[in-house]
């Protein structure tokens, strides 16, 4: 029995050594699906190395993917051979041969719904394996029911949404057979970002757009994660079409960053009013590119206000602490001062690590060069205030 145990140990050690060697091949040092470093798992039926999070999704499609731990599982010789012959780079060429440029490839920071549908689209539905095939996100029209949060009552109710490439709009209707839409949203002003925690649904999507120069938020979800991810990528497809018409000389790599984007940071801080004699009030903050918006509640339709963060050379700065004599009424003592050409804004954070994280984001934004669109936005916001 002891001899058998030793034999098994040496077999296992041999497998671990072999896998370590295979992991040295280019591309195998990051998860094949989300890019997380140092994957600890492998799919011995697909020939890819994946991270713990993605391995959980692979486990849900056992007829396609057989998952094993690189350190703890028993590996057969033929499985090791298969991993050595394939690997992440080769399998990406096969399963990601024809990913549309606008299709959002999730990273390890993205939510479960995005990652699961990316993995299922690749290996289960084989959506990207055959170049030249029509992709369903590009039909030019999409309509269906989404659960939308009511602006005033906070209830989620079923609403009909219609996305039209020809009109360059996303509309939604209160009743399914209504003739007039409740809102007409121009696709060039839309941002869409997954917000499962905030919305309280794993498939929660926040759609943000400009309405009369104010940012308007609507919150939707669909019970089916494939359906909500399809909506998300269809919006990106229509946006790219619109941008190609608007900027005929631009390349895809120039236009892709103009599609939907994740917020740079969100969370609670406290702020005081313009006179800085009022008490600090807790607000939900969203940093979206150069706009720092604040809300009474994370699910508010409109921001209570916003601060434009320009470039340092134009009179914008950020520093830690609070001016001497500032009355701090709350428990939050970790201060941040933002100076703009117009005025000074004071904030407090709950913890020092949160303060440092906000400071880093503000500094990065103020260090970046401003685009012509940034100058336009700055002028609009000044005019509005």
Short mmCIF file of C-alpha atoms in Angstrom, two decimals:
data_model
loop_
_atom_site.label_atom_id
_atom_site.label_comp_id
_atom_site.label_asym_id
_atom_site.label_seq_id
_atom_site.Cartn_x
_atom_site.Cartn_y
_atom_site.Cartn_z
CA UNK A 1 0.00 0.00 0.00
CA UNK A 2 2.87 2.37 0.89
CA UNK A 3 4.54 1.57 -2.42
CA UNK A 4 1.31 2.46 -4.23
CA UNK A 5 1.13 5.76 -2.35
CA UNK A 6 4.70 6.63 -3.36
CA UNK A 7 3.97 5.69 -6.94
CA UNK A 8 0.93 7.97 -6.94
CA UNK A 9 2.93 10.82 -5.38
CA UNK A 10 5.67 10.55 -7.96
CA UNK A 11 3.08 10.40 -10.77
CA UNK A 12 1.40 13.50 -9.35
CA UNK A 13 4.72 15.31 -8.93
CA UNK A 14 5.60 14.42 -12.51
CA UNK A 15 2.26 15.86 -13.68
CA UNK A 16 2.79 19.07 -11.64
CA UNK A 17 6.27 19.45 -13.16
CA UNK A 18 4.91 18.85 -16.66
CA UNK A 19 2.13 21.42 -16.14
CA UNK A 20 4.63 23.97 -14.81
CA UNK A 21 6.62 23.53 -17.99
CA UNK A 22 3.52 23.92 -20.20
CA UNK A 23 2.60 27.09 -18.26
CA UNK A 24 5.90 28.64 -19.44
CA UNK A 25 4.58 28.75 -23.00
CA UNK A 26 3.50 32.26 -24.15
CA UNK A 27 -0.12 33.06 -23.22
CA UNK A 28 -0.49 30.33 -20.62
CA UNK A 29 0.51 32.61 -17.72
CA UNK A 30 -2.86 34.41 -17.77
CA UNK A 31 -6.45 33.12 -17.72
CA UNK A 32 -7.65 32.33 -21.26
CA UNK A 33 -11.01 33.97 -20.57
CA UNK A 34 -10.47 37.01 -18.31
CA UNK A 35 -6.72 37.62 -18.31
CA UNK A 36 -6.19 37.12 -14.54
CA UNK A 37 -2.55 36.28 -13.83
CA UNK A 38 -1.24 32.85 -12.76
CA UNK A 39 -4.20 30.58 -13.58
CA UNK A 40 -4.48 27.64 -11.19
CA UNK A 41 -6.91 25.53 -13.23
CA UNK A 42 -7.07 23.90 -16.63
CA UNK A 43 -9.79 22.61 -18.93
CA UNK A 44 -8.43 19.28 -20.14
CA UNK A 45 -11.18 19.03 -22.77
CA UNK A 46 -10.59 22.52 -24.26
CA UNK A 47 -6.83 22.78 -23.71
CA UNK A 48 -6.88 26.14 -21.90
CA UNK A 49 -5.57 27.43 -18.57
CA UNK A 50 -8.07 29.41 -16.50
CA UNK A 51 -8.45 31.16 -13.13
CA UNK A 52 -10.54 29.98 -10.17
CA UNK A 53 -13.48 32.32 -10.98
CA UNK A 54 -13.69 31.25 -14.63
CA UNK A 55 -13.25 27.58 -13.68
CA UNK A 56 -16.54 27.86 -11.75
CA UNK A 57 -18.30 28.97 -14.94
CA UNK A 58 -16.64 26.16 -16.96
CA UNK A 59 -17.96 23.68 -14.37
CA UNK A 60 -21.50 24.75 -15.26
CA UNK A 61 -20.98 23.51 -18.83
CA UNK A 62 -19.59 20.01 -18.09
CA UNK A 63 -20.52 18.65 -21.51
CA UNK A 64 -18.06 21.17 -23.05
CA UNK A 65 -15.41 21.70 -20.39
CA UNK A 66 -13.76 19.27 -17.97
CA UNK A 67 -11.95 21.30 -15.29
CA UNK A 68 -9.00 20.21 -13.16
CA UNK A 69 -6.78 21.87 -10.54
CA UNK A 70 -3.18 22.22 -11.71
CA UNK A 71 -1.93 21.26 -8.24
CA UNK A 72 -4.53 19.02 -6.62
CA UNK A 73 -6.15 16.99 -9.42
CA UNK A 74 -4.90 13.74 -10.94
CA UNK A 75 -3.85 14.30 -14.58
CA UNK A 76 -3.65 11.48 -17.14
CA UNK A 77 -0.72 11.45 -19.55
CA UNK A 78 -2.98 11.98 -22.57
CA UNK A 79 -4.51 15.04 -20.86
CA UNK A 80 -1.06 16.54 -20.24
CA UNK A 81 -0.20 15.83 -23.88
CA UNK A 82 -3.41 17.60 -24.99
CA UNK A 83 -2.62 20.68 -22.84
CA UNK A 84 0.94 20.79 -24.23
CA UNK A 85 -0.28 20.57 -27.84
CA UNK A 86 -2.93 23.28 -27.38
CA UNK A 87 -2.78 26.01 -24.73
CA UNK A 88 -4.27 29.50 -24.54
CA UNK A 89 -2.80 31.16 -27.63
CA UNK A 90 -3.72 28.36 -30.02
CA UNK A 91 -7.24 28.00 -28.59
CA UNK A 92 -7.83 31.77 -28.78
CA UNK A 93 -7.07 31.59 -32.50
CA UNK A 94 -9.77 28.93 -32.77
CA UNK A 95 -12.48 30.18 -30.41
CA UNK A 96 -11.88 33.93 -30.81
CA UNK A 97 -11.21 33.94 -34.56
CA UNK A 98 -14.02 36.38 -35.35
CA UNK A 99 -14.89 38.42 -32.23
CA UNK A 100 -16.58 41.64 -33.46
CA UNK A 101 -14.47 44.71 -32.62
CA UNK A 102 -17.29 46.25 -30.54
CA UNK A 103 -17.91 43.06 -28.50
CA UNK A 104 -16.93 43.69 -24.89
CA UNK A 105 -14.31 41.18 -23.74
CA UNK A 106 -14.59 41.06 -19.95
CA UNK A 107 -11.60 41.17 -17.61
CA UNK A 108 -11.17 39.64 -14.13
CA UNK A 109 -12.69 42.86 -12.72
CA UNK A 110 -16.02 42.40 -14.52
CA UNK A 111 -19.21 40.86 -13.18
CA UNK A 112 -20.30 37.23 -13.39
CA UNK A 113 -22.95 37.80 -16.09
CA UNK A 114 -20.44 39.31 -18.55
CA UNK A 115 -17.84 36.63 -17.90
CA UNK A 116 -20.28 33.74 -18.07
CA UNK A 117 -21.78 34.86 -21.38
CA UNK A 118 -18.33 35.47 -22.89
CA UNK A 119 -17.29 31.92 -21.95
CA UNK A 120 -20.56 30.39 -23.18
CA UNK A 121 -20.44 32.45 -26.41
CA UNK A 122 -16.91 31.19 -27.10
CA UNK A 123 -17.02 27.50 -26.23
CA UNK A 124 -20.70 26.50 -26.03
CA UNK A 125 -22.31 28.57 -28.79
CA UNK A 126 -19.07 28.95 -30.81
CA UNK A 127 -20.16 32.44 -31.85
CA UNK A 128 -16.68 33.60 -32.81
CA UNK A 129 -15.22 30.48 -34.45
CA UNK A 130 -16.35 31.15 -38.02
CA UNK A 131 -15.23 34.42 -39.66
CA UNK A 132 -17.75 35.96 -42.07
CA UNK A 133 -20.89 34.63 -40.38
CA UNK A 134 -23.65 37.09 -39.53
CA UNK A 135 -23.59 38.10 -35.89
CA UNK A 136 -26.91 38.62 -34.15
CA UNK A 137 -25.77 41.86 -32.44
CA UNK A 138 -25.63 43.47 -35.88
CA UNK A 139 -29.24 43.03 -37.00
CA UNK A 140 -29.70 46.82 -36.82
CA UNK A 141 -32.79 46.44 -34.64
CA UNK A 142 -33.45 44.90 -31.25
CA UNK A 143 -36.59 45.01 -29.18
CA UNK A 144 -37.83 43.26 -26.07
CA UNK A 145 -38.93 43.61 -22.48
CA UNK A 146 -36.61 44.68 -19.69
CA UNK A 147 -37.42 45.27 -16.04
CA UNK A 148 -36.91 48.99 -15.41
CA UNK A 149 -36.74 50.75 -12.06
CA UNK A 150 -39.37 53.44 -11.59
CA UNK A 151 -37.82 56.88 -11.09
CA UNK A 152 -40.09 57.89 -8.22
CA UNK A 153 -41.37 54.67 -6.62
CA UNK A 154 -38.26 52.49 -6.98
CA UNK A 155 -40.30 49.51 -8.24
CA UNK A 156 -39.05 47.43 -11.17
CA UNK A 157 -41.70 47.09 -13.89
CA UNK A 158 -41.64 45.50 -17.34
CA UNK A 159 -41.01 48.01 -20.17
CA UNK A 160 -40.61 47.58 -23.92
CA UNK A 161 -37.23 48.75 -25.25
CA UNK A 162 -36.42 49.31 -28.92
CA UNK A 163 -32.88 49.84 -30.23
CA UNK A 164 -32.66 51.16 -33.80
CA UNK A 165 -29.45 51.50 -35.79
CA UNK A 166 -31.23 53.44 -38.55
CA UNK A 167 -32.56 56.06 -36.13
CA UNK A 168 -29.52 55.93 -33.85
CA UNK A 169 -31.83 55.69 -30.83
CA UNK A 170 -32.85 53.58 -27.85
CA UNK A 171 -36.51 54.09 -26.91
CA UNK A 172 -38.63 52.67 -24.15
CA UNK A 173 -42.40 52.46 -23.81
CA UNK A 174 -44.53 52.32 -20.66
CA UNK A 175 -47.11 49.96 -22.24
CA UNK A 176 -46.21 47.27 -24.74
CA UNK A 177 -48.59 48.60 -27.41
CA UNK A 178 -48.00 52.32 -26.67
CA UNK A 179 -47.56 54.49 -29.77
CA UNK A 180 -45.41 57.15 -28.12
CA UNK A 181 -42.17 56.27 -26.32
CA UNK A 182 -41.62 57.49 -22.77
CA UNK A 183 -38.03 58.40 -23.70
CA UNK A 184 -35.94 58.65 -26.88
CA UNK A 185 -32.24 58.30 -26.12
CA UNK A 186 -29.63 59.10 -28.77
CA UNK A 187 -27.08 56.27 -28.93
CA UNK A 188 -24.13 58.66 -29.12
CA UNK A 189 -24.95 59.93 -25.61
CA UNK A 190 -25.44 56.47 -24.01
CA UNK A 191 -23.16 54.82 -21.53
CA UNK A 192 -24.08 51.35 -20.27
CA UNK A 193 -22.32 49.62 -17.39
CA UNK A 194 -23.12 46.48 -15.39
CA UNK A 195 -23.98 47.28 -11.75
CA UNK A 196 -25.18 44.05 -10.09
CA UNK A 197 -24.44 45.13 -6.49
CA UNK A 198 -25.93 48.59 -6.83
CA UNK A 199 -29.09 47.41 -8.60
CA UNK A 200 -29.42 44.29 -6.44
CA UNK A 201 -29.69 41.90 -9.39
CA UNK A 202 -26.84 39.82 -10.94
CA UNK A 203 -27.93 41.04 -14.40
CA UNK A 204 -28.38 44.71 -13.45
CA UNK A 205 -27.40 47.25 -16.12
CA UNK A 206 -27.16 51.00 -15.61
CA UNK A 207 -27.89 53.08 -18.72
CA UNK A 208 -26.68 56.67 -18.47
CA UNK A 209 -27.34 59.39 -21.04
CA UNK A 210 -27.37 63.15 -21.41
CA UNK A 211 -30.75 64.85 -21.20
CA UNK A 212 -30.70 68.66 -21.56
CA UNK A 213 -27.01 68.60 -20.56
CA UNK A 214 -27.87 66.71 -17.35
CA UNK A 215 -26.85 63.10 -16.78
CA UNK A 216 -29.88 60.80 -16.45
CA UNK A 217 -29.62 57.26 -15.05
CA UNK A 218 -32.00 54.40 -15.71
CA UNK A 219 -31.59 50.97 -14.12
CA UNK A 220 -32.71 47.78 -15.86
CA UNK A 221 -32.25 44.02 -15.66
CA UNK A 222 -33.40 40.84 -17.38
CA UNK A 223 -33.75 37.49 -15.60
CA UNK A 224 -31.73 35.89 -18.40
CA UNK A 225 -28.06 36.92 -18.33
CA UNK A 226 -27.61 36.10 -22.03
CA UNK A 227 -30.41 38.51 -22.93
CA UNK A 228 -29.00 41.46 -20.94
CA UNK A 229 -25.45 40.86 -22.29
CA UNK A 230 -26.94 40.72 -25.82
CA UNK A 231 -28.57 44.13 -25.20
CA UNK A 232 -25.26 45.50 -23.96
CA UNK A 233 -23.29 44.34 -27.02
CA UNK A 234 -26.09 45.39 -29.39
CA UNK A 235 -25.88 48.93 -27.97
CA UNK A 236 -22.10 48.87 -28.57
CA UNK A 237 -22.65 47.62 -32.15
CA UNK A 238 -25.09 50.47 -32.94
CA UNK A 239 -22.76 53.00 -31.30
CA UNK A 240 -19.83 51.87 -33.46
CA UNK A 241 -21.99 52.12 -36.59
CA UNK A 242 -23.01 55.67 -35.58
CA UNK A 243 -19.39 56.69 -34.88
CA UNK A 244 -18.19 55.33 -38.23
CA UNK A 245 -20.74 57.53 -39.97
CA UNK A 246 -19.83 60.55 -37.80
CA UNK A 247 -16.03 60.04 -38.12
CA UNK A 248 -15.51 58.39 -41.52
CA UNK A 249 -11.71 58.61 -41.40
CA UNK A 250 -11.29 57.12 -37.90
CA UNK A 251 -9.92 53.62 -37.29
CA UNK A 252 -11.63 51.00 -35.12
CA UNK A 253 -8.93 51.38 -32.46
CA UNK A 254 -9.70 55.12 -32.25
CA UNK A 255 -13.46 54.55 -32.02
CA UNK A 256 -13.68 51.57 -29.60
CA UNK A 257 -12.70 53.66 -26.52
CA UNK A 258 -15.70 55.94 -27.31
CA UNK A 259 -18.16 53.07 -26.76
CA UNK A 260 -19.58 52.15 -23.34
CA UNK A 261 -17.18 52.49 -20.43
CA UNK A 262 -16.98 51.44 -16.80
CA UNK A 263 -16.95 54.22 -14.21
CA UNK A 264 -13.48 54.99 -12.85
CA UNK A 265 -14.70 54.77 -9.24
CA UNK A 266 -17.91 54.85 -7.21
CA UNK A 267 -18.60 55.03 -3.50
CA UNK A 268 -19.64 57.12 -0.52
CA UNK A 269 -17.91 60.30 0.65
CA UNK A 270 -19.21 63.20 2.71
CA UNK A 271 -19.26 66.75 1.32
CA UNK A 272 -20.03 70.21 2.61
CA UNK A 273 -21.72 73.12 0.82
CA UNK A 274 -20.12 76.04 -1.07
CA UNK A 275 -19.77 78.21 2.05
CA UNK A 276 -18.07 75.31 3.86
CA UNK A 277 -19.83 76.24 7.10
CA UNK A 278 -22.64 73.70 6.63
CA UNK A 279 -22.35 70.18 8.08
CA UNK A 280 -20.89 67.38 5.96
CA UNK A 281 -23.52 65.17 4.31
CA UNK A 282 -23.05 61.60 3.08
CA UNK A 283 -23.42 61.31 -0.70
CA UNK A 284 -22.89 58.61 -3.34
CA UNK A 285 -20.17 59.68 -5.81
CA UNK A 286 -19.57 58.47 -9.35
CA UNK A 287 -16.37 59.40 -11.21
CA UNK A 288 -17.10 59.07 -14.93
CA UNK A 289 -14.14 60.26 -17.01
CA UNK A 290 -13.78 63.93 -15.92
CA UNK A 291 -17.17 64.24 -14.24
CA UNK A 292 -17.47 63.70 -10.50
CA UNK A 293 -21.22 63.40 -9.86
CA UNK A 294 -22.89 63.10 -6.49
CA UNK A 295 -26.25 61.60 -5.58
CA UNK A 296 -28.34 61.37 -2.43
CA UNK A 297 -28.96 57.69 -3.22
CA UNK A 298 -26.93 55.36 -5.54
CA UNK A 299 -30.12 54.66 -7.60
CA UNK A 300 -31.17 58.30 -8.14
CA UNK A 301 -32.19 59.24 -11.69
CA UNK A 302 -30.36 62.59 -11.59
CA UNK A 303 -27.24 63.81 -9.81
CA UNK A 304 -27.63 66.51 -7.16
CA UNK A 305 -24.55 68.16 -8.62
CA UNK A 306 -21.24 67.52 -10.30
CA UNK A 307 -17.67 68.74 -10.36
CA UNK A 308 -15.67 68.91 -13.60
CA UNK A 309 -12.06 67.79 -13.18
CA UNK A 310 -9.84 69.55 -15.70
CA UNK A 311 -6.09 69.38 -16.24
CA UNK A 312 -3.60 70.62 -13.60
CA UNK A 313 -2.24 73.23 -16.04
CA UNK A 314 -5.71 74.83 -16.17
CA UNK A 315 -6.01 75.55 -12.45
CA UNK A 316 -7.29 72.21 -11.12
CA UNK A 317 -5.62 70.49 -8.16
CA UNK A 318 -6.28 67.90 -5.46
CA UNK A 319 -4.71 67.52 -2.01
CA UNK A 320 -5.22 65.61 1.23
CA UNK A 321 -6.58 67.09 4.45
CA UNK A 322 -9.02 69.93 5.16
CA UNK A 323 -8.40 73.67 5.53
CA UNK A 324 -7.65 74.78 9.11
CA UNK A 325 -10.79 75.53 11.07
CA UNK A 326 -13.12 73.37 8.94
CA UNK A 327 -15.94 72.09 11.11
CA UNK A 328 -16.09 68.30 10.74
CA UNK A 329 -19.39 67.12 12.18
CA UNK A 330 -19.20 63.47 11.17
CA UNK A 331 -17.05 60.50 12.09
CA UNK A 332 -15.37 60.65 8.67
CA UNK A 333 -12.11 62.54 9.19
CA UNK A 334 -10.02 61.74 6.09
CA UNK A 335 -10.31 64.90 4.03
CA UNK A 336 -9.76 65.71 0.34
CA UNK A 337 -9.65 69.21 -1.18
CA UNK A 338 -10.38 69.71 -4.88
CA UNK A 339 -9.54 73.17 -6.26
CA UNK A 340 -11.12 74.31 -9.53
CA UNK A 341 -10.75 77.76 -11.16
CA UNK A 342 -14.20 78.63 -9.74
CA UNK A 343 -14.17 77.24 -6.20
CA UNK A 344 -12.85 74.79 -3.64
CA UNK A 345 -14.66 71.51 -2.82
CA UNK A 346 -14.22 69.67 0.49
CA UNK A 347 -14.86 65.94 0.98
CA UNK A 348 -14.24 63.43 3.75
CA UNK A 349 -13.76 59.67 3.44
CA UNK A 350 -14.50 56.96 5.99
CA UNK A 351 -11.07 55.30 5.85
CA UNK A 352 -7.55 56.32 4.92
CA UNK A 353 -7.36 53.66 2.19
CA UNK A 354 -10.54 55.05 0.60
CA UNK A 355 -9.09 58.57 0.80
CA UNK A 356 -5.87 57.39 -0.91
CA UNK A 357 -7.82 55.56 -3.64
CA UNK A 358 -10.00 58.60 -4.46
CA UNK A 359 -6.88 60.82 -4.43
CA UNK A 360 -5.10 58.54 -6.91
CA UNK A 361 -8.09 58.58 -9.29
CA UNK A 362 -8.46 62.38 -9.09
CA UNK A 363 -4.70 62.86 -9.65
CA UNK A 364 -4.72 60.52 -12.67
CA UNK A 365 -7.64 62.41 -14.25
CA UNK A 366 -6.02 65.81 -13.65
CA UNK A 367 -2.70 64.58 -15.09
CA UNK A 368 -4.31 63.41 -18.37
CA UNK A 369 -4.45 65.69 -21.40
CA UNK A 370 -7.87 67.17 -22.17
CA UNK A 371 -9.58 66.34 -25.47
CA UNK A 372 -11.61 68.86 -27.52
CA UNK A 373 -14.77 67.14 -26.16
CA UNK A 374 -13.50 67.70 -22.60
CA UNK A 375 -13.16 71.45 -23.24
CA UNK A 376 -16.70 71.51 -24.68
CA UNK A 377 -18.05 69.69 -21.60
CA UNK A 378 -16.15 72.06 -19.28
CA UNK A 379 -17.68 75.11 -21.00
CA UNK A 380 -21.19 73.58 -20.91
CA UNK A 381 -20.98 72.81 -17.21
CA UNK A 382 -19.66 76.30 -16.41
CA UNK A 383 -22.47 77.80 -18.43
CA UNK A 384 -25.02 75.63 -16.63
CA UNK A 385 -23.76 76.55 -13.18
#
